[in-house]
Short mmCIF file of N, CA and C in Angstrom, two decimals:
data_model
loop_
_atom_site.label_atom_id
_atom_site.label_comp_id
_atom_site.label_asym_id
_atom_site.label_seq_id
_atom_site.Cartn_x
_atom_site.Cartn_y
_atom_site.Cartn_z
N MET A 1 3.00 27.67 -21.55
CA MET A 1 3.00 26.28 -21.09
C MET A 1 1.91 25.53 -21.86
N THR A 2 2.27 24.38 -22.41
CA THR A 2 1.30 23.59 -23.17
C THR A 2 0.53 22.67 -22.23
N CYS A 3 -0.49 22.07 -22.78
CA CYS A 3 -1.29 21.12 -22.00
C CYS A 3 -0.42 19.99 -21.46
N TYR A 4 0.51 19.52 -22.29
CA TYR A 4 1.38 18.43 -21.84
C TYR A 4 2.30 18.87 -20.71
N ASP A 5 2.77 20.08 -20.76
CA ASP A 5 3.62 20.58 -19.69
C ASP A 5 2.86 20.60 -18.36
N ARG A 6 1.61 21.05 -18.38
CA ARG A 6 0.79 21.08 -17.17
C ARG A 6 0.55 19.67 -16.66
N ARG A 7 0.27 18.76 -17.56
CA ARG A 7 0.03 17.37 -17.17
C ARG A 7 1.28 16.78 -16.53
N ASP A 8 2.42 17.01 -17.16
CA ASP A 8 3.68 16.47 -16.62
C ASP A 8 3.99 17.05 -15.26
N LEU A 9 3.77 18.33 -15.07
CA LEU A 9 4.00 18.96 -13.78
C LEU A 9 3.03 18.42 -12.73
N GLY A 10 1.77 18.25 -13.13
CA GLY A 10 0.78 17.69 -12.21
C GLY A 10 1.13 16.27 -11.79
N LEU A 11 1.57 15.45 -12.75
CA LEU A 11 1.97 14.07 -12.41
C LEU A 11 3.21 14.07 -11.52
N LEU A 12 4.14 14.98 -11.77
CA LEU A 12 5.32 15.08 -10.91
C LEU A 12 4.91 15.40 -9.47
N LEU A 13 4.04 16.38 -9.30
CA LEU A 13 3.59 16.75 -7.96
C LEU A 13 2.85 15.60 -7.28
N LEU A 14 1.99 14.94 -8.01
CA LEU A 14 1.25 13.80 -7.46
C LEU A 14 2.21 12.67 -7.09
N ARG A 15 3.20 12.40 -7.95
CA ARG A 15 4.17 11.35 -7.65
C ARG A 15 5.00 11.69 -6.42
N LEU A 16 5.49 12.94 -6.35
CA LEU A 16 6.32 13.34 -5.21
C LEU A 16 5.54 13.29 -3.90
N GLY A 17 4.30 13.78 -3.91
CA GLY A 17 3.50 13.79 -2.69
C GLY A 17 3.11 12.39 -2.25
N THR A 18 2.53 11.63 -3.15
CA THR A 18 2.09 10.27 -2.83
C THR A 18 3.29 9.39 -2.51
N GLY A 19 4.30 9.45 -3.36
CA GLY A 19 5.49 8.62 -3.14
C GLY A 19 6.21 8.97 -1.86
N GLY A 20 6.30 10.27 -1.55
CA GLY A 20 6.98 10.69 -0.33
C GLY A 20 6.27 10.20 0.92
N VAL A 21 4.95 10.31 0.95
CA VAL A 21 4.18 9.83 2.11
C VAL A 21 4.33 8.31 2.25
N LEU A 22 4.23 7.60 1.15
CA LEU A 22 4.37 6.14 1.20
C LEU A 22 5.77 5.73 1.65
N ALA A 23 6.80 6.39 1.13
CA ALA A 23 8.17 6.07 1.51
C ALA A 23 8.39 6.31 3.00
N ALA A 24 7.84 7.39 3.52
CA ALA A 24 7.98 7.68 4.96
C ALA A 24 7.29 6.62 5.80
N HIS A 25 6.09 6.20 5.40
CA HIS A 25 5.39 5.15 6.13
C HIS A 25 6.17 3.84 6.10
N GLY A 26 6.74 3.51 4.96
CA GLY A 26 7.55 2.30 4.87
C GLY A 26 8.80 2.38 5.73
N ALA A 27 9.43 3.56 5.79
CA ALA A 27 10.62 3.74 6.63
C ALA A 27 10.28 3.59 8.12
N GLN A 28 9.07 3.98 8.50
CA GLN A 28 8.64 3.77 9.88
C GLN A 28 8.64 2.28 10.20
N LYS A 29 8.09 1.49 9.28
CA LYS A 29 7.99 0.05 9.50
C LYS A 29 9.36 -0.62 9.45
N LEU A 30 10.16 -0.29 8.46
CA LEU A 30 11.43 -0.99 8.25
C LEU A 30 12.52 -0.56 9.22
N PHE A 31 12.61 0.74 9.49
CA PHE A 31 13.77 1.26 10.22
C PHE A 31 13.42 1.97 11.53
N GLY A 32 12.14 2.15 11.80
CA GLY A 32 11.75 2.87 13.01
C GLY A 32 11.93 4.37 12.88
N TRP A 33 12.13 4.87 11.69
CA TRP A 33 12.30 6.31 11.46
C TRP A 33 10.96 7.03 11.62
N PHE A 34 11.02 8.32 11.82
CA PHE A 34 9.84 9.20 11.86
C PHE A 34 8.82 8.73 12.91
N GLY A 35 9.33 8.25 14.03
CA GLY A 35 8.44 7.82 15.10
C GLY A 35 7.85 6.44 14.92
N GLY A 36 8.37 5.68 13.96
CA GLY A 36 7.86 4.33 13.73
C GLY A 36 8.40 3.34 14.74
N HIS A 37 7.96 2.10 14.62
CA HIS A 37 8.32 1.07 15.58
C HIS A 37 9.30 0.04 15.02
N GLY A 38 9.76 0.22 13.80
CA GLY A 38 10.70 -0.73 13.21
C GLY A 38 10.04 -2.07 12.96
N LEU A 39 10.86 -3.01 12.52
CA LEU A 39 10.32 -4.33 12.16
C LEU A 39 9.77 -5.10 13.36
N GLU A 40 10.44 -5.00 14.50
CA GLU A 40 9.97 -5.74 15.67
C GLU A 40 8.60 -5.25 16.13
N GLY A 41 8.50 -3.96 16.38
CA GLY A 41 7.23 -3.40 16.86
C GLY A 41 6.13 -3.51 15.84
N THR A 42 6.45 -3.24 14.57
CA THR A 42 5.44 -3.34 13.52
C THR A 42 5.04 -4.79 13.33
N GLY A 43 6.01 -5.70 13.44
CA GLY A 43 5.69 -7.13 13.33
C GLY A 43 4.72 -7.58 14.41
N GLN A 44 4.92 -7.10 15.63
CA GLN A 44 4.00 -7.44 16.72
C GLN A 44 2.60 -6.90 16.43
N PHE A 45 2.55 -5.66 15.91
CA PHE A 45 1.25 -5.08 15.56
C PHE A 45 0.60 -5.89 14.44
N MET A 46 1.37 -6.22 13.41
CA MET A 46 0.81 -6.96 12.27
C MET A 46 0.22 -8.30 12.75
N GLU A 47 0.94 -8.96 13.63
CA GLU A 47 0.45 -10.23 14.18
C GLU A 47 -0.86 -10.00 14.95
N SER A 48 -0.94 -8.90 15.71
CA SER A 48 -2.14 -8.63 16.51
C SER A 48 -3.37 -8.34 15.66
N VAL A 49 -3.18 -7.85 14.43
CA VAL A 49 -4.32 -7.57 13.56
C VAL A 49 -4.55 -8.66 12.52
N GLY A 50 -3.86 -9.81 12.70
CA GLY A 50 -4.15 -10.98 11.88
C GLY A 50 -3.19 -11.26 10.74
N TYR A 51 -2.19 -10.41 10.52
CA TYR A 51 -1.21 -10.69 9.47
C TYR A 51 -0.08 -11.50 10.08
N ALA A 52 0.08 -12.75 9.61
CA ALA A 52 1.09 -13.63 10.18
C ALA A 52 1.88 -14.29 9.06
N PRO A 53 3.16 -14.55 9.31
CA PRO A 53 3.90 -14.13 10.50
C PRO A 53 4.10 -12.61 10.49
N GLY A 54 4.09 -12.05 11.69
CA GLY A 54 4.09 -10.61 11.84
C GLY A 54 5.30 -9.91 11.26
N LYS A 55 6.49 -10.42 11.55
CA LYS A 55 7.70 -9.75 11.09
C LYS A 55 7.82 -9.81 9.56
N ALA A 56 7.48 -10.95 8.98
CA ALA A 56 7.50 -11.07 7.52
C ALA A 56 6.46 -10.16 6.89
N SER A 57 5.30 -10.04 7.52
CA SER A 57 4.26 -9.15 7.02
C SER A 57 4.70 -7.69 7.11
N ALA A 58 5.36 -7.34 8.21
CA ALA A 58 5.87 -5.98 8.37
C ALA A 58 6.93 -5.67 7.32
N THR A 59 7.78 -6.65 7.04
CA THR A 59 8.82 -6.47 6.03
C THR A 59 8.20 -6.27 4.65
N ALA A 60 7.23 -7.11 4.31
CA ALA A 60 6.57 -7.00 3.01
C ALA A 60 5.86 -5.66 2.87
N ALA A 61 5.11 -5.25 3.89
CA ALA A 61 4.40 -3.97 3.83
C ALA A 61 5.39 -2.81 3.77
N GLY A 62 6.44 -2.88 4.58
CA GLY A 62 7.44 -1.82 4.58
C GLY A 62 8.14 -1.68 3.24
N LEU A 63 8.50 -2.80 2.64
CA LEU A 63 9.15 -2.76 1.33
C LEU A 63 8.22 -2.24 0.24
N ALA A 64 6.96 -2.67 0.27
CA ALA A 64 5.99 -2.20 -0.72
C ALA A 64 5.78 -0.70 -0.59
N GLU A 65 5.70 -0.21 0.65
CA GLU A 65 5.49 1.22 0.87
C GLU A 65 6.75 2.03 0.57
N ALA A 66 7.87 1.65 1.19
CA ALA A 66 9.11 2.42 1.01
C ALA A 66 9.63 2.29 -0.42
N GLY A 67 9.66 1.06 -0.91
CA GLY A 67 10.15 0.85 -2.28
C GLY A 67 9.21 1.42 -3.32
N GLY A 68 7.93 1.08 -3.19
CA GLY A 68 6.95 1.60 -4.14
C GLY A 68 6.87 3.12 -4.10
N GLY A 69 6.90 3.68 -2.90
CA GLY A 69 6.83 5.13 -2.76
C GLY A 69 8.04 5.83 -3.35
N THR A 70 9.22 5.30 -3.09
CA THR A 70 10.44 5.89 -3.64
C THR A 70 10.44 5.82 -5.16
N LEU A 71 10.07 4.65 -5.70
CA LEU A 71 10.02 4.50 -7.15
C LEU A 71 8.95 5.41 -7.77
N LEU A 72 7.81 5.56 -7.11
CA LEU A 72 6.79 6.48 -7.62
C LEU A 72 7.32 7.90 -7.65
N ALA A 73 7.95 8.33 -6.58
CA ALA A 73 8.49 9.69 -6.52
C ALA A 73 9.49 9.93 -7.64
N LEU A 74 10.32 8.93 -7.93
CA LEU A 74 11.31 9.05 -8.99
C LEU A 74 10.70 8.88 -10.38
N GLY A 75 9.52 8.29 -10.44
CA GLY A 75 8.92 7.98 -11.73
C GLY A 75 9.67 6.86 -12.42
N LEU A 76 9.98 5.81 -11.67
CA LEU A 76 10.75 4.68 -12.19
C LEU A 76 9.97 3.38 -11.94
N ALA A 77 9.83 2.58 -12.99
CA ALA A 77 9.06 1.33 -12.90
C ALA A 77 7.67 1.63 -12.35
N THR A 78 7.05 2.64 -12.90
CA THR A 78 5.80 3.17 -12.36
C THR A 78 4.68 2.14 -12.25
N PRO A 79 4.47 1.26 -13.23
CA PRO A 79 3.39 0.28 -13.05
C PRO A 79 3.61 -0.62 -11.83
N ALA A 80 4.82 -1.15 -11.68
CA ALA A 80 5.11 -2.04 -10.54
C ALA A 80 5.09 -1.26 -9.23
N ALA A 81 5.66 -0.06 -9.24
CA ALA A 81 5.70 0.76 -8.02
C ALA A 81 4.30 1.10 -7.55
N GLY A 82 3.46 1.56 -8.46
CA GLY A 82 2.09 1.92 -8.09
C GLY A 82 1.29 0.73 -7.63
N ALA A 83 1.48 -0.41 -8.29
CA ALA A 83 0.75 -1.62 -7.91
C ALA A 83 1.18 -2.10 -6.53
N ALA A 84 2.48 -2.10 -6.26
CA ALA A 84 2.97 -2.55 -4.95
C ALA A 84 2.42 -1.67 -3.84
N ALA A 85 2.47 -0.36 -4.04
CA ALA A 85 1.97 0.56 -3.02
C ALA A 85 0.46 0.40 -2.85
N ALA A 86 -0.26 0.24 -3.95
CA ALA A 86 -1.71 0.06 -3.86
C ALA A 86 -2.06 -1.21 -3.10
N GLY A 87 -1.31 -2.28 -3.34
CA GLY A 87 -1.55 -3.53 -2.61
C GLY A 87 -1.32 -3.38 -1.12
N ALA A 88 -0.25 -2.69 -0.75
CA ALA A 88 0.01 -2.46 0.67
C ALA A 88 -1.12 -1.64 1.30
N MET A 89 -1.62 -0.67 0.57
CA MET A 89 -2.69 0.17 1.11
C MET A 89 -4.02 -0.57 1.17
N ALA A 90 -4.22 -1.54 0.29
CA ALA A 90 -5.42 -2.38 0.39
C ALA A 90 -5.36 -3.20 1.68
N GLY A 91 -4.18 -3.72 1.99
CA GLY A 91 -4.02 -4.45 3.25
C GLY A 91 -4.23 -3.57 4.46
N ALA A 92 -3.74 -2.33 4.40
CA ALA A 92 -3.96 -1.39 5.50
C ALA A 92 -5.43 -1.01 5.61
N SER A 93 -6.08 -0.84 4.49
CA SER A 93 -7.51 -0.50 4.50
C SER A 93 -8.33 -1.59 5.17
N ALA A 94 -7.94 -2.85 4.95
CA ALA A 94 -8.66 -3.97 5.57
C ALA A 94 -8.60 -3.88 7.09
N VAL A 95 -7.46 -3.43 7.62
CA VAL A 95 -7.32 -3.29 9.08
C VAL A 95 -8.24 -2.20 9.60
N HIS A 96 -8.37 -1.11 8.87
CA HIS A 96 -9.12 0.06 9.34
C HIS A 96 -10.60 0.03 8.99
N THR A 97 -11.04 -0.88 8.13
CA THR A 97 -12.43 -0.93 7.68
C THR A 97 -13.45 -1.02 8.82
N PRO A 98 -13.21 -1.80 9.88
CA PRO A 98 -14.20 -1.86 10.95
C PRO A 98 -14.48 -0.51 11.63
N ASN A 99 -13.56 0.44 11.47
CA ASN A 99 -13.72 1.76 12.08
C ASN A 99 -14.44 2.75 11.19
N GLY A 100 -14.94 2.30 10.05
CA GLY A 100 -15.64 3.19 9.13
C GLY A 100 -14.68 3.87 8.18
N PHE A 101 -15.18 4.86 7.46
CA PHE A 101 -14.41 5.51 6.41
C PHE A 101 -13.43 6.56 6.93
N PHE A 102 -13.88 7.45 7.79
CA PHE A 102 -13.08 8.62 8.13
C PHE A 102 -11.91 8.32 9.04
N ALA A 103 -10.76 8.92 8.71
CA ALA A 103 -9.52 8.72 9.47
C ALA A 103 -9.66 9.22 10.90
N ALA A 104 -10.48 10.22 11.13
CA ALA A 104 -10.65 10.77 12.47
C ALA A 104 -11.14 9.72 13.46
N SER A 105 -11.87 8.72 12.96
CA SER A 105 -12.34 7.64 13.84
C SER A 105 -11.56 6.35 13.60
N GLY A 106 -10.36 6.47 13.01
CA GLY A 106 -9.52 5.30 12.77
C GLY A 106 -9.89 4.54 11.51
N GLY A 107 -10.64 5.17 10.62
CA GLY A 107 -11.11 4.52 9.41
C GLY A 107 -10.06 4.42 8.32
N TYR A 108 -10.49 3.93 7.17
CA TYR A 108 -9.60 3.59 6.07
C TYR A 108 -9.40 4.71 5.06
N GLU A 109 -9.90 5.89 5.33
CA GLU A 109 -9.84 7.03 4.41
C GLU A 109 -8.41 7.28 3.89
N HIS A 110 -7.43 7.40 4.78
CA HIS A 110 -6.07 7.73 4.38
C HIS A 110 -5.44 6.62 3.55
N ALA A 111 -5.56 5.39 4.01
CA ALA A 111 -4.98 4.25 3.27
C ALA A 111 -5.61 4.11 1.90
N ALA A 112 -6.93 4.27 1.83
CA ALA A 112 -7.61 4.15 0.53
C ALA A 112 -7.18 5.27 -0.41
N SER A 113 -7.04 6.47 0.09
CA SER A 113 -6.62 7.60 -0.76
C SER A 113 -5.23 7.36 -1.32
N LEU A 114 -4.30 6.92 -0.47
CA LEU A 114 -2.95 6.64 -0.95
C LEU A 114 -2.95 5.50 -1.96
N GLY A 115 -3.71 4.45 -1.70
CA GLY A 115 -3.78 3.32 -2.60
C GLY A 115 -4.36 3.69 -3.96
N LEU A 116 -5.42 4.48 -3.94
CA LEU A 116 -6.03 4.90 -5.21
C LEU A 116 -5.11 5.83 -5.99
N ALA A 117 -4.41 6.72 -5.30
CA ALA A 117 -3.45 7.60 -5.98
C ALA A 117 -2.32 6.78 -6.60
N ALA A 118 -1.82 5.79 -5.87
CA ALA A 118 -0.75 4.94 -6.39
C ALA A 118 -1.23 4.14 -7.60
N ALA A 119 -2.42 3.56 -7.52
CA ALA A 119 -2.97 2.82 -8.65
C ALA A 119 -3.21 3.74 -9.84
N GLY A 120 -3.72 4.93 -9.57
CA GLY A 120 -3.94 5.91 -10.64
C GLY A 120 -2.65 6.28 -11.34
N LEU A 121 -1.57 6.44 -10.59
CA LEU A 121 -0.27 6.74 -11.20
C LEU A 121 0.23 5.55 -12.01
N ALA A 122 0.00 4.34 -11.53
CA ALA A 122 0.40 3.15 -12.31
C ALA A 122 -0.29 3.15 -13.66
N VAL A 123 -1.56 3.54 -13.69
CA VAL A 123 -2.34 3.54 -14.92
C VAL A 123 -1.97 4.74 -15.80
N ALA A 124 -1.90 5.94 -15.23
CA ALA A 124 -1.66 7.16 -16.00
C ALA A 124 -0.22 7.25 -16.50
N GLY A 125 0.70 6.67 -15.75
CA GLY A 125 2.11 6.79 -16.10
C GLY A 125 2.74 7.98 -15.40
N PRO A 126 4.05 8.06 -15.46
CA PRO A 126 4.77 9.06 -14.67
C PRO A 126 4.88 10.44 -15.30
N GLY A 127 4.61 10.55 -16.57
CA GLY A 127 4.82 11.82 -17.25
C GLY A 127 6.26 11.96 -17.73
N ARG A 128 6.52 13.08 -18.42
CA ARG A 128 7.85 13.27 -19.01
C ARG A 128 8.91 13.67 -17.99
N LEU A 129 8.51 14.17 -16.83
CA LEU A 129 9.45 14.58 -15.80
C LEU A 129 9.73 13.40 -14.87
N SER A 130 10.29 12.33 -15.44
CA SER A 130 10.47 11.09 -14.69
C SER A 130 11.67 10.32 -15.21
N LEU A 131 12.16 9.42 -14.36
CA LEU A 131 13.23 8.53 -14.81
C LEU A 131 12.74 7.55 -15.86
N ASP A 132 11.50 7.11 -15.77
CA ASP A 132 10.97 6.22 -16.80
C ASP A 132 11.10 6.88 -18.18
N HIS A 133 10.71 8.13 -18.28
CA HIS A 133 10.79 8.84 -19.56
C HIS A 133 12.25 8.99 -19.99
N ALA A 134 13.12 9.36 -19.05
CA ALA A 134 14.53 9.55 -19.36
C ALA A 134 15.19 8.26 -19.85
N LEU A 135 14.71 7.12 -19.35
CA LEU A 135 15.29 5.82 -19.72
C LEU A 135 14.53 5.14 -20.86
N GLY A 136 13.67 5.88 -21.53
CA GLY A 136 12.96 5.32 -22.68
C GLY A 136 11.86 4.35 -22.31
N HIS A 137 11.34 4.44 -21.11
CA HIS A 137 10.22 3.61 -20.65
C HIS A 137 10.53 2.12 -20.72
N THR A 138 11.78 1.75 -20.44
CA THR A 138 12.15 0.34 -20.49
C THR A 138 11.45 -0.49 -19.41
N VAL A 139 11.13 0.13 -18.27
CA VAL A 139 10.40 -0.58 -17.20
C VAL A 139 9.04 0.07 -16.95
N ASP A 140 8.48 0.63 -18.03
CA ASP A 140 7.17 1.27 -17.98
C ASP A 140 6.45 1.03 -19.31
N ARG A 141 6.23 -0.23 -19.63
CA ARG A 141 5.54 -0.60 -20.86
C ARG A 141 4.04 -0.72 -20.60
N ASN A 142 3.26 -0.53 -21.63
CA ASN A 142 1.79 -0.60 -21.47
C ASN A 142 1.34 -1.95 -20.91
N TRP A 143 1.93 -3.04 -21.35
CA TRP A 143 1.51 -4.37 -20.90
C TRP A 143 1.81 -4.57 -19.42
N MET A 144 2.75 -3.80 -18.87
CA MET A 144 3.12 -3.95 -17.47
C MET A 144 2.04 -3.47 -16.51
N VAL A 145 1.21 -2.54 -16.97
CA VAL A 145 0.17 -1.99 -16.09
C VAL A 145 -0.83 -3.07 -15.68
N PRO A 146 -1.52 -3.74 -16.63
CA PRO A 146 -2.46 -4.77 -16.18
C PRO A 146 -1.77 -5.95 -15.52
N ALA A 147 -0.54 -6.28 -15.95
CA ALA A 147 0.18 -7.38 -15.33
C ALA A 147 0.48 -7.07 -13.87
N ALA A 148 1.03 -5.89 -13.61
CA ALA A 148 1.39 -5.52 -12.23
C ALA A 148 0.15 -5.40 -11.35
N LEU A 149 -0.87 -4.73 -11.85
CA LEU A 149 -2.09 -4.57 -11.05
C LEU A 149 -2.80 -5.90 -10.85
N GLY A 150 -2.81 -6.75 -11.87
CA GLY A 150 -3.46 -8.06 -11.74
C GLY A 150 -2.77 -8.97 -10.75
N VAL A 151 -1.45 -9.06 -10.83
CA VAL A 151 -0.70 -9.90 -9.89
C VAL A 151 -0.86 -9.36 -8.47
N THR A 152 -0.75 -8.05 -8.32
CA THR A 152 -0.89 -7.45 -6.99
C THR A 152 -2.29 -7.68 -6.43
N ALA A 153 -3.31 -7.53 -7.25
CA ALA A 153 -4.68 -7.76 -6.78
C ALA A 153 -4.86 -9.20 -6.32
N ALA A 154 -4.31 -10.16 -7.06
CA ALA A 154 -4.45 -11.56 -6.69
C ALA A 154 -3.72 -11.86 -5.37
N VAL A 155 -2.49 -11.38 -5.25
CA VAL A 155 -1.72 -11.62 -4.03
C VAL A 155 -2.40 -10.94 -2.84
N THR A 156 -2.85 -9.72 -3.04
CA THR A 156 -3.50 -8.98 -1.95
C THR A 156 -4.78 -9.69 -1.51
N ALA A 157 -5.55 -10.19 -2.46
CA ALA A 157 -6.78 -10.91 -2.12
C ALA A 157 -6.48 -12.14 -1.27
N VAL A 158 -5.43 -12.87 -1.61
CA VAL A 158 -5.04 -14.05 -0.83
C VAL A 158 -4.59 -13.65 0.57
N VAL A 159 -3.72 -12.64 0.66
CA VAL A 159 -3.18 -12.23 1.96
C VAL A 159 -4.29 -11.71 2.87
N VAL A 160 -5.14 -10.84 2.35
CA VAL A 160 -6.23 -10.29 3.16
C VAL A 160 -7.24 -11.40 3.50
N GLY A 161 -7.49 -12.31 2.56
CA GLY A 161 -8.39 -13.42 2.84
C GLY A 161 -7.87 -14.31 3.96
N LEU A 162 -6.57 -14.63 3.94
CA LEU A 162 -5.99 -15.43 5.02
C LEU A 162 -6.05 -14.69 6.35
N ARG A 163 -5.82 -13.38 6.32
CA ARG A 163 -5.93 -12.57 7.53
C ARG A 163 -7.35 -12.67 8.09
N ASN A 164 -8.34 -12.51 7.22
CA ASN A 164 -9.73 -12.56 7.67
C ASN A 164 -10.07 -13.93 8.27
N GLN A 165 -9.53 -15.01 7.69
CA GLN A 165 -9.74 -16.35 8.24
C GLN A 165 -9.14 -16.45 9.65
N ARG A 166 -7.92 -15.93 9.82
CA ARG A 166 -7.28 -15.95 11.14
C ARG A 166 -8.12 -15.20 12.16
N LEU A 167 -8.62 -14.04 11.76
CA LEU A 167 -9.42 -13.23 12.69
C LEU A 167 -10.71 -13.95 13.07
N ARG A 168 -11.36 -14.60 12.09
CA ARG A 168 -12.59 -15.35 12.39
C ARG A 168 -12.31 -16.49 13.36
N LYS A 169 -11.23 -17.21 13.13
CA LYS A 169 -10.87 -18.32 14.02
C LYS A 169 -10.55 -17.80 15.41
N ARG A 170 -9.86 -16.68 15.48
CA ARG A 170 -9.52 -16.09 16.77
C ARG A 170 -10.78 -15.68 17.52
N GLU A 171 -11.74 -15.09 16.81
CA GLU A 171 -13.00 -14.67 17.44
C GLU A 171 -13.82 -15.86 17.89
N GLU A 172 -13.81 -16.93 17.09
CA GLU A 172 -14.55 -18.14 17.47
C GLU A 172 -13.98 -18.74 18.75
N GLY A 173 -12.67 -18.70 18.89
CA GLY A 173 -12.02 -19.23 20.08
C GLY A 173 -12.25 -18.38 21.30
N GLU A 174 -12.61 -17.12 21.14
CA GLU A 174 -12.80 -16.21 22.27
C GLU A 174 -14.26 -16.10 22.70
N GLN A 175 -15.17 -16.78 21.98
CA GLN A 175 -16.57 -16.68 22.35
C GLN A 175 -16.83 -17.40 23.66
N GLU A 176 -17.74 -16.82 24.44
CA GLU A 176 -18.12 -17.45 25.71
C GLU A 176 -19.13 -18.56 25.43
N ALA A 177 -19.15 -19.50 26.31
CA ALA A 177 -20.09 -20.62 26.19
C ALA A 177 -21.52 -20.10 26.37
N LEU A 178 -22.45 -20.66 25.61
CA LEU A 178 -23.85 -20.25 25.73
C LEU A 178 -24.47 -20.79 27.00
N PHE A 179 -24.05 -21.98 27.39
CA PHE A 179 -24.64 -22.61 28.58
C PHE A 179 -23.52 -23.03 29.52
N GLU A 180 -23.77 -22.92 30.81
CA GLU A 180 -22.79 -23.38 31.80
C GLU A 180 -22.96 -24.87 31.97
N ASP A 181 -21.86 -25.55 32.29
CA ASP A 181 -21.92 -27.00 32.53
C ASP A 181 -22.50 -27.31 33.86
#
């Protein structure tokens, strides 16, 4: 086995594992599979944590996870797939950040790990054991990596920023009066 063969096998395993977990999470949101709550339940949750409108946010997150994860697993459109999944995980990390890093206490550890793996795959590429390679890398060009990651970073920054504004306004409205009338 050559160095390239090991690299390709490693990328395949990383794509299948990361992509499979992301696809399953997205299916929970979109379809209620694997113990998920579907669009209605996930939409209500998204609204409660500041992503509005909730159902549209659930749809966007579900599509980024399920679509990005499936495409990563297949090794197809890897830059866009990895960027979409990384953006969704950045949004999830924002929800879990107040709980600290570790997942055991509800922290962002899991979401950050999936997001970094997805971004890493977008940058590294899918390897030769992929549909991108089989199709001549028509949707996996070098210029697509910074474009996909840049657009996703900008959109994610806006979405998370608006969420944070909503949460601040909600907290300001819930504060008790300092002095009684």
